[in-house]
XYZ file of C-alpha atoms in Angstrom:
705
model
C 0.138 -0.018 0.137
C 0.825 3.598 -0.286
C 2.119 4.137 3.490
C 4.853 1.588 2.885
C 6.144 2.904 -0.513
C 8.305 5.406 -2.375
C 5.415 6.986 -3.664
C 3.883 7.877 -0.457
C 7.585 9.565 0.897
C 7.542 11.404 -2.704
C 4.047 12.912 -2.501
C 4.288 14.101 1.108
C 7.382 16.043 -0.053
C 5.594 17.316 -2.832
C 2.704 18.553 -0.711
C 5.290 19.867 1.739
C 6.635 22.036 -0.837
C 3.124 22.823 -2.021
C 3.571 21.163 -5.333
C 0.228 20.479 -5.078
C -0.357 19.427 -9.162
C 2.439 16.836 -9.227
C 1.092 15.319 -6.033
C -2.084 15.127 -7.550
C -0.985 13.772 -10.996
C 1.107 11.231 -8.884
C -1.555 9.681 -6.395
C -4.073 9.550 -9.343
C -1.890 7.406 -10.813
C -1.462 5.390 -7.689
C -5.159 4.981 -7.241
C -5.655 3.579 -10.845
C -3.711 0.525 -9.707
C -5.025 0.736 -5.964
C -8.427 1.839 -5.558
C -8.900 0.583 -1.936
C -5.761 2.743 -0.539
C -7.482 4.983 1.710
C -4.422 6.844 2.879
C -3.977 7.396 -0.910
C -7.500 9.066 -0.881
C -6.424 11.027 2.073
C -3.781 12.494 0.625
C -5.330 13.303 -2.766
C -7.682 14.990 -0.440
C -5.534 17.316 1.373
C -3.830 17.715 -2.417
C -7.255 18.860 -3.570
C -8.097 20.979 -0.679
C -4.834 22.931 -1.038
C -5.490 23.584 -4.743
C -8.859 25.013 -3.669
C -10.655 21.891 -5.554
C -12.890 21.389 -2.523
C -15.996 19.738 -4.383
C -13.722 17.223 -5.679
C -11.959 17.274 -2.024
C -15.055 16.684 -0.463
C -15.404 13.739 -2.909
C -12.472 12.109 -1.581
C -13.077 12.715 2.515
C -16.949 10.841 1.714
C -15.526 8.066 0.365
C -12.732 7.513 2.817
C -15.223 7.997 5.802
C -17.651 5.238 3.867
C -14.713 3.175 4.386
C -13.330 4.065 7.633
C -16.218 5.601 9.689
C -13.969 6.992 12.219
C -10.870 8.113 10.212
C -9.470 10.844 12.394
C -7.706 12.888 9.950
C -10.554 12.350 7.786
C -12.933 13.895 9.929
C -10.469 16.625 11.052
C -9.679 18.075 7.352
C -13.246 17.311 6.326
C -14.147 19.786 9.406
C -11.644 22.454 8.334
C -13.174 22.125 4.721
C -16.799 22.804 5.502
C -15.822 25.483 8.056
C -13.876 27.026 5.149
C -16.788 27.333 2.823
C -18.985 29.097 5.751
C -20.905 25.716 6.479
C -20.486 25.547 10.021
C -23.324 23.142 10.668
C -21.938 20.765 8.195
C -18.621 21.283 10.076
C -19.788 20.667 13.539
C -20.215 16.884 13.786
C -16.905 16.318 12.057
C -15.245 18.311 14.538
C -17.155 16.576 17.080
C -15.342 13.197 15.917
C -11.919 14.922 15.715
C -12.167 15.538 19.453
C -13.675 12.274 20.404
C -10.772 10.271 18.121
C -7.910 12.801 19.539
C -8.983 13.905 22.939
C -5.278 14.592 23.799
C -4.956 17.136 20.579
C -5.593 20.327 21.553
C -5.909 21.479 18.144
C -9.359 19.585 17.805
C -10.563 21.592 20.502
C -9.532 25.378 19.201
C -10.947 24.292 15.710
C -14.112 23.127 17.289
C -14.369 26.196 19.320
C -13.811 28.621 16.613
C -16.790 26.787 14.742
C -19.287 26.710 17.948
C -18.485 30.661 17.880
C -19.365 30.748 14.038
C -22.649 28.887 15.377
C -23.444 31.204 18.143
C -22.477 29.248 21.152
C -20.130 31.274 22.837
C -20.486 29.254 26.198
C -19.611 25.619 24.629
C -16.704 27.454 22.935
C -15.407 28.576 26.022
C -14.971 25.458 27.298
C -13.323 23.944 24.024
C -10.549 26.695 24.633
C -10.419 26.103 28.143
C -9.837 22.352 27.156
C -7.130 23.056 25.185
C -5.260 25.328 27.621
C -5.650 22.524 29.993
C -4.080 20.297 27.643
C -1.323 22.610 26.788
C -1.340 26.130 29.277
C 1.175 27.787 27.125
C -1.076 27.576 23.544
C -1.249 30.918 22.465
C -3.861 30.574 19.947
C -6.276 28.904 22.219
C -5.678 32.202 24.679
C -6.513 34.483 21.854
C -9.444 32.778 20.708
C -10.924 32.671 24.356
C -10.320 36.565 24.810
C -12.060 36.920 21.587
C -15.214 35.240 23.019
C -14.702 36.832 26.139
C -14.961 40.503 24.062
C -18.170 39.036 22.116
C -19.830 38.326 25.332
C -18.954 41.873 26.863
C -16.458 40.834 29.498
C -13.978 42.925 28.148
C -11.697 43.051 31.444
C -11.608 39.330 31.477
C -10.590 39.779 27.618
C -8.158 42.098 28.070
C -6.307 39.792 30.998
C -6.364 36.733 28.879
C -4.760 39.010 25.620
C -1.968 39.934 28.274
C -1.406 36.500 28.890
C -0.871 35.629 25.529
C 1.202 38.603 25.291
C 3.393 37.513 27.625
C 4.338 34.412 25.513
C 4.936 36.280 22.391
C 5.627 39.811 22.866
C 5.842 41.027 19.487
C 2.925 39.679 18.185
C 1.059 42.680 16.633
C -2.434 41.000 16.279
C -2.282 40.580 19.786
C -0.938 44.270 20.619
C -4.268 45.278 18.300
C -6.588 43.309 20.254
C -5.139 44.552 23.492
C -5.745 48.103 21.783
C -8.966 47.077 20.748
C -10.486 46.014 23.953
C -8.568 49.074 25.543
C -10.968 51.189 23.631
C -14.115 49.199 24.306
C -13.132 50.148 28.422
C -12.541 53.632 27.689
C -8.760 53.538 28.378
C -7.649 55.470 25.532
C -4.438 55.774 26.760
C -3.636 52.524 26.654
C -5.390 51.510 23.564
C -2.952 54.441 21.838
C 0.342 52.840 23.831
C -0.560 49.414 22.218
C -1.358 50.735 18.535
C 1.937 52.705 19.170
C 3.649 48.945 19.563
C 1.604 47.577 16.501
C 3.114 50.159 14.118
C 6.536 50.127 15.780
C 6.375 46.721 14.222
C 4.459 47.244 11.114
C 4.782 51.258 10.275
C 2.239 50.741 7.713
C -0.757 49.079 9.132
C -3.664 50.748 7.987
C -5.924 49.259 10.744
C -3.752 50.126 13.172
C -3.457 53.738 11.891
C -7.067 54.054 12.046
C -7.175 52.923 15.384
C -4.289 54.797 16.769
C -6.211 57.851 14.833
C -9.416 57.373 17.019
C -7.667 56.856 20.099
C -6.089 60.434 19.888
C -9.348 61.744 18.948
C -11.002 60.325 22.171
C -7.575 62.164 24.045
C -8.284 65.133 22.544
C -4.816 65.178 20.808
C -6.224 66.333 17.472
C -3.056 67.710 15.917
C -1.070 64.530 15.861
C -4.752 62.735 14.932
C -4.203 64.796 11.680
C -0.496 63.458 11.269
C -1.941 59.841 11.685
C -4.805 60.380 9.468
C -2.628 61.934 6.818
C -0.073 58.999 6.625
C -3.302 56.628 6.767
C -4.634 58.096 3.529
C -0.966 58.339 2.103
C -1.099 54.446 2.358
C -4.770 53.620 1.903
C -6.858 56.734 0.103
C -10.176 55.065 0.254
C -9.937 53.839 3.585
C -13.787 54.036 4.620
C -14.334 57.093 6.768
C -10.758 58.361 7.112
C -11.272 61.473 4.902
C -14.185 62.307 7.267
C -12.214 61.950 10.402
C -9.671 63.866 9.005
C -12.189 66.949 8.862
C -13.334 66.503 11.980
C -9.812 66.617 13.453
C -8.833 69.569 11.491
C -12.394 71.708 12.282
C -11.863 70.830 16.085
C -8.455 72.499 15.952
C -10.014 75.262 13.880
C -7.222 74.493 11.431
C -8.771 75.330 7.895
C -5.631 75.276 5.960
C -6.670 72.598 2.712
C -10.188 72.664 3.922
C -12.071 73.476 0.706
C -10.062 70.628 -1.419
C -11.044 68.126 1.534
C -14.495 68.996 1.157
C -14.348 68.216 -2.390
C -12.538 65.327 -2.325
C -15.283 64.050 0.160
C -17.903 65.349 -1.802
C -16.761 63.346 -4.799
C -16.151 60.213 -2.930
C -20.308 60.363 -1.341
C -21.269 61.182 -5.150
C -19.182 57.797 -6.148
C -21.188 56.067 -3.561
C -17.867 55.837 -0.977
C -17.962 55.616 2.578
C -15.715 58.738 2.927
C -17.243 60.461 6.253
C -19.776 59.872 8.749
C -23.016 62.126 8.690
C -22.728 64.263 11.478
C -19.224 65.310 10.528
C -20.637 65.933 7.075
C -23.480 68.065 8.239
C -20.572 70.293 9.799
C -19.641 71.787 6.201
C -22.642 70.222 3.819
C -24.780 72.874 1.843
C -26.484 70.065 -0.195
C -29.562 68.621 1.160
C -29.008 65.473 -1.259
C -25.325 65.082 -0.467
C -26.422 64.514 3.500
C -29.153 61.867 2.636
C -26.902 59.826 0.296
C -23.744 60.422 2.957
C -26.401 58.614 5.569
C -27.534 56.174 3.387
C -23.968 54.847 2.597
C -23.192 55.118 6.203
C -25.921 53.038 7.334
C -25.539 50.643 4.512
C -21.617 50.037 5.142
C -22.071 49.995 9.068
C -25.713 49.066 10.122
C -27.824 47.017 7.523
C -30.952 45.926 8.174
C -30.873 42.800 9.850
C -34.195 41.250 8.915
C -36.031 40.429 5.053
C -37.005 43.932 3.753
C -39.974 42.046 2.533
C -41.399 41.498 5.949
C -40.121 44.250 8.518
C -42.237 43.124 11.253
C -41.522 39.419 11.269
C -39.282 40.125 14.448
C -41.510 42.364 16.160
C -43.880 41.730 19.025
C -47.416 41.543 18.362
C -49.323 44.973 18.611
C -51.244 44.855 21.899
C -55.050 45.294 23.198
C -56.914 48.347 22.451
C -57.034 50.363 25.470
C -54.115 49.834 27.194
C -51.596 52.214 27.406
C -49.121 53.205 24.276
C -45.837 51.582 25.227
C -42.987 54.633 24.263
C -39.401 53.541 24.436
C -36.189 56.465 24.240
C -33.093 55.113 23.549
C -30.060 56.882 24.459
C -26.528 57.084 26.138
C -27.197 60.333 27.578
C -29.983 60.337 30.274
C -27.305 62.522 32.159
C -25.944 66.332 32.400
C -25.992 66.635 28.579
C -27.656 68.650 25.951
C -30.101 66.285 24.930
C -31.363 65.341 28.489
C -31.519 69.240 29.295
C -33.939 69.891 26.299
C -35.854 66.175 26.899
C -36.158 66.337 30.488
C -39.418 68.642 30.679
C -40.857 66.077 27.891
C -40.750 63.023 30.118
C -42.179 65.050 33.083
C -45.219 66.457 30.779
C -46.233 63.009 29.027
C -49.679 62.066 29.928
C -49.019 58.789 32.253
C -52.374 58.023 32.076
C -52.043 57.282 27.967
C -48.372 56.524 27.913
C -46.075 54.219 29.419
C -42.456 55.795 29.325
C -39.589 53.405 29.133
C -36.172 54.785 28.969
C -33.394 51.995 27.313
C -29.893 53.539 29.212
C -27.072 52.692 27.383
C -24.327 54.441 29.230
C -23.553 58.025 31.325
C -24.419 57.358 34.797
C -22.798 59.962 36.694
C -24.995 61.185 38.941
C -26.815 64.960 38.821
C -30.091 66.525 39.422
C -30.655 66.374 36.153
C -30.693 62.537 35.721
C -32.925 62.184 39.489
C -35.396 64.131 37.321
C -35.028 62.128 34.078
C -35.882 59.086 35.811
C -38.294 59.995 38.510
C -40.261 60.816 35.141
C -40.254 57.626 33.569
C -42.144 54.498 33.802
C -39.369 52.050 33.604
C -36.161 52.400 33.220
C -33.808 49.776 31.735
C -30.273 49.475 31.740
C -28.776 47.934 28.790
C -25.413 49.565 28.805
C -23.719 46.099 29.767
C -25.486 44.007 27.194
C -24.403 43.098 23.948
C -26.916 44.199 21.156
C -28.922 40.712 20.590
C -29.262 40.995 24.665
C -30.130 44.713 24.585
C -32.650 43.867 21.468
C -34.140 41.272 23.374
C -34.667 42.841 26.564
C -36.357 45.918 23.916
C -38.732 43.079 22.464
C -39.630 41.655 25.870
C -40.862 45.184 27.557
C -43.603 45.122 24.480
C -42.882 48.484 23.448
C -44.982 50.097 20.847
C -42.960 53.057 19.667
C -39.135 53.273 19.965
C -37.735 56.601 19.518
C -33.816 57.245 18.714
C -32.204 59.429 20.823
C -28.679 58.952 19.541
C -28.834 59.268 15.913
C -25.449 59.939 14.442
C -24.077 61.412 17.771
C -22.425 59.822 20.674
C -23.000 56.055 20.937
C -24.781 54.508 17.945
C -28.232 52.900 18.568
C -28.515 51.949 14.530
C -27.442 48.475 15.910
C -30.148 47.746 17.807
C -32.781 49.255 15.704
C -31.497 47.712 12.657
C -32.944 44.074 14.022
C -36.604 46.119 14.314
C -37.232 45.385 17.911
C -40.252 47.659 17.798
C -43.417 47.718 15.226
C -42.429 51.715 14.962
C -39.345 53.164 15.203
C -38.816 56.992 15.008
C -35.952 59.260 14.560
C -35.853 62.738 16.823
C -34.224 65.331 18.501
C -30.710 64.233 18.312
C -29.803 63.994 14.391
C -30.770 66.843 12.278
C -31.448 64.794 9.029
C -32.241 61.592 7.699
C -30.621 58.182 9.274
C -30.609 56.781 5.699
C -32.270 53.752 7.426
C -34.954 51.483 5.756
C -35.622 50.040 9.149
C -36.484 53.736 10.770
C -40.521 54.729 10.025
C -40.581 58.697 11.041
C -38.205 61.610 11.471
C -39.924 64.152 14.019
C -39.459 67.663 12.453
C -41.578 71.047 11.776
C -42.142 73.384 8.597
C -38.913 75.065 8.814
C -36.431 72.776 9.453
C -37.991 70.020 6.736
C -39.835 72.608 4.501
C -42.682 71.029 2.584
C -41.284 69.411 -0.832
C -38.094 68.727 0.861
C -39.393 64.823 2.002
C -37.623 63.168 -0.823
C -34.333 64.348 1.423
C -35.444 62.003 3.943
C -35.517 58.092 4.219
C -38.225 58.290 7.082
C -41.935 59.537 6.592
C -41.822 63.132 8.127
C -44.050 64.123 10.750
C -44.313 67.888 11.241
C -45.153 69.408 14.497
C -46.694 73.115 14.779
C -44.527 75.692 15.829
C -41.530 73.685 16.718
C -40.057 70.442 16.457
C -37.486 70.828 19.484
C -39.014 70.441 22.931
C -37.311 72.204 25.896
C -37.603 72.356 29.763
C -39.365 75.752 30.525
C -38.957 74.399 34.337
C -35.182 75.320 34.061
C -34.304 77.885 36.545
C -32.091 81.150 36.018
C -30.136 82.526 38.904
C -28.701 85.669 39.121
C -24.912 85.687 38.909
C -22.659 88.047 40.520
C -19.924 87.622 37.623
C -19.729 90.934 36.020
C -18.337 91.698 32.663
C -14.734 93.006 33.709
C -14.115 89.652 35.622
C -14.614 88.029 31.855
C -12.323 90.374 30.424
C -15.628 92.146 28.582
C -15.045 96.076 28.215
C -17.476 97.914 30.674
C -19.685 99.300 27.788
C -18.341 97.790 24.540
C -20.952 95.498 22.524
C -20.299 91.830 22.943
C -20.875 89.370 20.796
C -20.961 85.669 21.873
C -21.209 82.119 19.922
C -21.109 79.482 22.624
C -20.974 76.815 19.811
C -18.447 74.229 19.771
C -15.382 75.431 17.854
C -15.690 72.884 15.129
C -18.844 74.724 14.083
C -16.977 77.365 13.353
C -16.312 77.688 9.221
C -13.617 80.199 7.665
C -16.138 82.322 5.807
C -18.690 82.735 8.921
C -15.418 83.722 11.258
C -14.161 86.086 8.408
C -17.394 87.751 8.701
C -16.989 88.252 12.407
C -13.885 89.591 12.044
C -15.247 92.270 10.008
C -17.707 93.369 12.361
C -15.097 93.917 15.169
C -13.507 95.836 12.309
C -16.381 97.834 11.934
C -17.010 98.305 15.701
C -13.593 98.935 17.307
C -15.170 98.722 20.524
C -16.792 95.055 20.059
C -15.403 91.888 21.359
C -16.472 88.442 20.467
C -17.124 86.000 23.140
C -16.043 82.195 22.552
C -15.290 78.822 24.522
C -12.383 77.479 24.644
C -12.295 73.757 24.501
C -8.629 73.121 22.806
C -5.689 75.439 23.090
C -4.802 74.974 19.688
C -7.667 75.326 18.470
C -7.812 78.938 20.380
C -4.504 79.897 19.085
C -5.562 79.428 15.193
C -8.582 81.412 15.900
C -6.356 84.069 17.360
C -3.985 83.602 14.455
C -6.758 83.781 11.781
C -7.996 86.734 13.696
C -4.395 88.809 13.294
C -4.356 87.742 9.351
C -7.825 89.529 9.225
C -6.189 92.386 11.174
C -7.940 91.811 14.173
C -5.979 92.224 17.802
C -6.492 88.661 19.375
C -7.164 90.150 22.583
C -10.701 91.398 21.126
C -11.486 87.212 21.147
C -12.484 86.722 24.659
C -12.399 82.712 25.465
C -13.661 81.578 28.437
C -13.875 77.894 29.822
C -17.317 75.901 30.140
C -19.091 75.916 33.197
C -21.851 74.589 34.775
C -25.341 74.941 33.317
C -27.072 76.896 35.812
C -23.785 79.379 36.028
C -23.838 79.453 31.992
C -27.425 80.049 31.845
C -26.886 83.169 34.350
C -23.369 84.541 33.057
C -24.482 84.524 29.146
C -26.767 87.088 29.871
C -23.741 89.590 30.103
C -23.369 88.807 25.709
C -25.371 91.394 23.716
C -26.148 89.319 20.785
C -25.658 85.581 20.151
C -23.768 85.124 16.392
C -24.872 81.526 14.988
C -22.922 79.740 13.107
C -24.152 78.638 9.698
C -23.775 74.900 8.117
C -24.835 73.294 11.372
C -26.526 75.922 13.803
C -26.696 75.894 17.388
C -29.407 73.786 18.278
C -29.794 73.182 22.414
C -27.095 75.900 22.559
C -29.581 78.319 21.093
C -32.338 77.518 23.125
C -30.045 78.127 26.280
C -29.461 81.661 24.955
C -33.039 82.139 24.284
C -34.407 80.808 27.745
C -32.032 82.987 29.186
C -33.033 86.493 27.589
C -30.116 86.604 24.831
C -30.942 87.291 21.373
C -29.810 84.952 18.428
C -29.017 86.147 14.877
C -29.131 83.260 12.115
C -28.332 82.870 8.721
C -30.956 80.201 7.247
C -28.992 77.560 5.096
C -29.888 74.452 2.950
C -29.947 71.738 5.249
C -32.045 70.701 8.632
C -29.106 71.145 10.773
C -28.735 74.612 9.102
C -32.381 75.667 9.413
C -32.726 74.648 13.434
C -31.980 78.258 14.560
C -34.713 79.964 12.503
C -37.069 77.375 13.584
C -35.965 78.172 16.923
C -36.830 82.035 16.439
C -40.297 81.697 14.508
C -40.763 79.584 17.713
C -40.632 82.441 19.901
C -41.944 85.289 17.548
C -38.686 86.829 16.449
C -38.652 85.662 12.586
C -36.823 89.312 12.244
C -33.460 87.825 13.466
C -33.335 85.127 10.731
C -31.354 86.225 7.634
C -30.899 84.223 4.417
C -27.768 85.636 3.282
C -24.273 86.172 4.655
C -24.445 89.849 3.478
C -27.646 90.555 5.732
C -26.626 88.728 8.492
C -23.437 90.804 8.833
C -25.646 94.065 8.470
C -28.416 93.004 10.777
C -25.825 92.191 13.277
C -23.908 95.445 12.471
C -27.599 97.412 13.063
C -28.414 96.079 16.114
C -24.802 96.534 17.913
C -25.162 100.449 16.302
C -28.640 100.740 17.834
C -28.876 100.309 21.730
C -32.680 100.897 21.521
C -33.696 98.324 19.164
C -31.315 95.586 20.817
C -33.099 96.741 23.961
C -36.789 96.600 22.349
C -35.694 92.951 20.829
C -34.715 91.606 24.324
C -37.898 93.050 26.048
C -40.186 90.979 23.290
C -37.654 88.108 23.839
C -38.223 87.861 27.460
C -42.226 88.643 27.268
C -42.078 85.918 24.315
C -40.709 83.017 26.037
C -43.409 82.253 28.304
C -46.280 82.308 25.850
C -45.001 81.379 22.224
C -44.628 77.214 21.573
C -40.768 76.987 22.024
C -40.947 76.977 25.551
C -44.596 75.347 26.096
C -43.164 72.095 27.112
C -46.824 70.509 27.642
C -47.819 72.042 24.319
C -44.996 70.297 22.311
C -45.486 67.254 24.196
C -49.213 67.034 23.701
C -48.330 67.243 19.881
C -45.684 64.936 19.814
C -48.433 62.941 22.134
C -50.736 63.246 19.157
C -48.264 62.112 16.138
C -47.520 59.055 18.450
C -51.006 57.928 18.240
C -51.379 58.662 14.337
C -48.350 56.260 14.143
C -49.669 53.914 16.641
C -53.386 53.531 14.953
C -51.853 53.588 11.550
C -49.724 50.285 12.663
C -52.794 48.951 14.353
C -54.691 49.015 11.182
C -51.633 47.436 8.924
C -51.203 50.867 7.212
C -47.756 51.724 6.116
C -45.935 54.941 7.647
C -46.928 58.021 5.884
C -45.925 61.820 5.970
C -48.348 63.755 7.720
C -48.839 67.064 9.966
C -50.034 67.749 13.391
C -52.308 70.333 13.354
C -53.188 72.804 16.771
C -56.512 71.096 16.601
C -54.918 68.081 17.929
C -55.561 66.063 14.365
C -52.977 65.246 12.077
C -53.102 66.097 8.128
C -51.408 64.304 5.121
């Protein structure tokens, strides 16, 4: 037989040098003379498998097992063949045979464990990796795979320990270092993650995945200048690396570094038009002037990262049935920001004003648990709170389904922790995009977006994947119970002139564009006693703004920077300003509401996207439409006119103080009732088996197409 012949030795040597064609020819010739030589069939199957002739190899293994049902090597190889084809169910019994026939072989356990991971059986997989380590405690492959499973189960600390144990045995293993960086990111140990990715790059300087993740770690730490350099290196190696162009744009905007900005935006927009995943939607909205490109960007992002996970032909097949008529409508809000954060500042009044006789309000909390008076109010105003921050996406979806929620509201959108992995599995019959993301999520599994006639004018529905639901007056709910306390801080303490005019913008620096900043500097040139009050979040951004001011002929001392302060202190001190100057492509949202609530007039220029029309929406809802402009020239002239006419500005402040308690913007119960009317309409359409549709809520409490 072959095992005793020179033919076997020659075949083994050929396979060892990857000369599979010669090996096949030799074996096929031998098998014509000895068709019952099972060892020859095994070697032929190996040669075929290495040549990617898997169907032929499968036939050889099947013939071999038919003759020798317990053939250890045949089962072992056949399991790997099926697994390589993605047929994990077919592979599993052969893995079982391999383990039983060779209980002392740790690799049989490792391979079965990997297969069990693919079959979504992590507990059994962990058992296999543990058995492999029992047989060989220094087997790095078992440690690494065990760590992978622990990460998938959300047991990140245990996973980190396991990776570190493997790293002690292979300290130059770049893959282990990479995984340690990834788990450190999940644990929000960003300095540690940065150190690991730096080690990876010391071993493999052009590892594009490590360059990308290093850039993300630098962003989390706030080292945007270093992030720019890292991203530029990445893009030199991989110009089309997913979302890298957008990350570079955001890093430069955070630094207020505008060099080459137009060229970069052009590259991004060309990539969007070509269907490439170049930028995350929130980042693109900071510079966007095209509503259609905002939609296309969102659709590309969602299709790339968060595609629908159930058949589109049966979109509610995985959701719980609608509940009996007469019971309360159960509304779930999903967010990582039920804490001292801008979204919560807006939404706390909504939670308190909801009619609890008609609605159950369930908060699905994804993190951010730091205590505050605001969080206490939010939790007290809800019917139920489900902490899903430590759950996997599958576990969180199961909990949402178990809660029998009728309407699920995404309160994160593209900002912060993404909820789209949850919504993509459609755990609820009705799914709504509201309040946080000023634009479409580009997802077929989102049914509605809540807006008003200003942020989404009639005729613009085509730019939204969701159906548009318009509320009357304003889409933005606010907290009318927020108290403003007097401040002992005076102008001089903040560095303002006692009698000069104080323009202010409290937006994040990344919203400031070169065009709007140049306009602000022209105002300071025309008004020698005026200053501009800005928030300092980053010292490099401040330096760049001061340098830009100097280049435009303005002494940088006329830019007054202050640090962020607690919300109540900010409400009080911002009244020291005379006029809030809004940013352009991405307006102030909660920041503008805070200014208006505190009595500070806001001047805005209405743009071409949802994010650029929020300022106009707020001003219409507070009864001050004359502070809405439609071009930068009008914006500049009105700002100059108001700064030059104290009586006119005083009149506007008086109207603002009078309007804020009677106009819709801060009428929390009114906005809540309108939103509840919208929810009822969504719910009834769903009960009747009707698809989502565009409609508007009217003041009478009804809905019209």
